[in-house]
Amino acid sequence: MLLIKNMNNQFENIDVELKDLRPTVRVKALEILEAMPEEMKTDRMSALKNAIEQAENWFMDSEG
């Protein structure tokens, strides 16, 4: 189970299939999520999906 900090520095479970991602993509997705402005994180599932998509694109570009 992966944990991230929410705005109040509390930990919150992320209930998505991050475990199925390549480790490098998972790490990059969490980095992207953490770097997002707070106003983009109001819908956490949407923000996480966006971060995963960006991380997958980053991975494909770096492999190519």
PDB file of C-alpha atoms in Angstrom:
ATOM      1  CA  MET A   1       0.000   0.000   0.000  1.00  0.00           C
ATOM      2  CA  LEU A   2       1.375   3.402  -0.949  1.00  0.00           C
ATOM      3  CA  LEU A   3       0.876   6.478   1.167  1.00  0.00           C
ATOM      4  CA  ILE A   4       1.141  10.156   0.311  1.00  0.00           C
ATOM      5  CA  LYS A   5       0.907  13.253   2.442  1.00  0.00           C
ATOM      6  CA  ASN A   6      -2.253  15.274   2.146  1.00  0.00           C
ATOM      7  CA  MET A   7      -2.428  19.048   2.637  1.00  0.00           C
ATOM      8  CA  ASN A   8      -2.411  18.716   6.434  1.00  0.00           C
ATOM      9  CA  ASN A   9       0.717  16.513   6.425  1.00  0.00           C
ATOM     10  CA  GLN A  10      -1.477  13.551   7.309  1.00  0.00           C
ATOM     11  CA  PHE A  11      -1.065  10.318   5.433  1.00  0.00           C
ATOM     12  CA  GLU A  12      -3.798   9.138   3.149  1.00  0.00           C
ATOM     13  CA  ASN A  13      -4.185   5.823   1.312  1.00  0.00           C
ATOM     14  CA  ILE A  14      -4.278   5.936  -2.451  1.00  0.00           C
ATOM     15  CA  ASP A  15      -6.778   3.351  -3.603  1.00  0.00           C
ATOM     16  CA  VAL A  16      -5.740   2.803  -7.220  1.00  0.00           C
ATOM     17  CA  GLU A  17      -3.742   0.160  -8.994  1.00  0.00           C
ATOM     18  CA  LEU A  18      -0.316   1.774  -8.544  1.00  0.00           C
ATOM     19  CA  LYS A  19       1.046  -1.676  -7.778  1.00  0.00           C
ATOM     20  CA  ASP A  20       0.614  -2.630 -11.449  1.00  0.00           C
ATOM     21  CA  LEU A  21       2.861   0.189 -12.669  1.00  0.00           C
ATOM     22  CA  ARG A  22       6.550  -0.246 -13.349  1.00  0.00           C
ATOM     23  CA  PRO A  23       8.485   0.941 -10.275  1.00  0.00           C
ATOM     24  CA  THR A  24      10.060   3.859 -12.162  1.00  0.00           C
ATOM     25  CA  VAL A  25       6.648   4.972 -13.452  1.00  0.00           C
ATOM     26  CA  ARG A  26       5.119   4.673  -9.964  1.00  0.00           C
ATOM     27  CA  VAL A  27       7.871   6.833  -8.449  1.00  0.00           C
ATOM     28  CA  LYS A  28       7.579   9.405 -11.237  1.00  0.00           C
ATOM     29  CA  ALA A  29       3.776   9.534 -10.877  1.00  0.00           C
ATOM     30  CA  LEU A  30       4.088  10.255  -7.160  1.00  0.00           C
ATOM     31  CA  GLU A  31       6.729  12.930  -7.855  1.00  0.00           C
ATOM     32  CA  ILE A  32       4.406  14.566 -10.398  1.00  0.00           C
ATOM     33  CA  LEU A  33       1.480  14.382  -7.970  1.00  0.00           C
ATOM     34  CA  GLU A  34       3.495  15.975  -5.179  1.00  0.00           C
ATOM     35  CA  ALA A  35       4.621  18.790  -7.506  1.00  0.00           C
ATOM     36  CA  MET A  36       1.069  19.650  -8.616  1.00  0.00           C
ATOM     37  CA  PRO A  37      -0.393  22.881  -7.292  1.00  0.00           C
ATOM     38  CA  GLU A  38      -2.825  22.248  -4.428  1.00  0.00           C
ATOM     39  CA  GLU A  39      -5.808  23.532  -6.436  1.00  0.00           C
ATOM     40  CA  MET A  40      -5.242  20.703  -8.931  1.00  0.00           C
ATOM     41  CA  LYS A  41      -5.366  18.140  -6.112  1.00  0.00           C
ATOM     42  CA  THR A  42      -8.932  18.852  -4.981  1.00  0.00           C
ATOM     43  CA  ASP A  43     -10.120  15.793  -6.899  1.00  0.00           C
ATOM     44  CA  ARG A  44      -7.435  13.338  -5.800  1.00  0.00           C
ATOM     45  CA  MET A  45      -8.458  10.519  -8.149  1.00  0.00           C
ATOM     46  CA  SER A  46      -8.398  12.816 -11.160  1.00  0.00           C
ATOM     47  CA  ALA A  47      -5.063  14.302 -10.072  1.00  0.00           C
ATOM     48  CA  LEU A  48      -3.579  10.842  -9.583  1.00  0.00           C
ATOM     49  CA  LYS A  49      -4.833   9.599 -12.955  1.00  0.00           C
ATOM     50  CA  ASN A  50      -3.318  12.690 -14.570  1.00  0.00           C
ATOM     51  CA  ALA A  51      -0.003  12.100 -12.784  1.00  0.00           C
ATOM     52  CA  ILE A  52       0.042   8.439 -13.858  1.00  0.00           C
ATOM     53  CA  GLU A  53      -0.655   9.401 -17.467  1.00  0.00           C
ATOM     54  CA  GLN A  54       2.172  11.959 -17.411  1.00  0.00           C
ATOM     55  CA  ALA A  55       4.534   9.435 -15.819  1.00  0.00           C
ATOM     56  CA  GLU A  56       3.690   6.793 -18.417  1.00  0.00           C
ATOM     57  CA  ASN A  57       4.332   9.324 -21.204  1.00  0.00           C
ATOM     58  CA  TRP A  58       7.624  10.286 -19.542  1.00  0.00           C
ATOM     59  CA  PHE A  59       8.628   6.625 -19.404  1.00  0.00           C
ATOM     60  CA  MET A  60       7.750   6.004 -23.061  1.00  0.00           C
ATOM     61  CA  ASP A  61       9.695   9.119 -24.126  1.00  0.00           C
ATOM     62  CA  SER A  62      12.728   8.121 -22.061  1.00  0.00           C
ATOM     63  CA  GLU A  63      12.733   4.595 -23.502  1.00  0.00           C
ATOM     64  CA  GLY A  64      12.367   5.703 -27.103  1.00  0.00           C
TER      65      GLY A  64
END
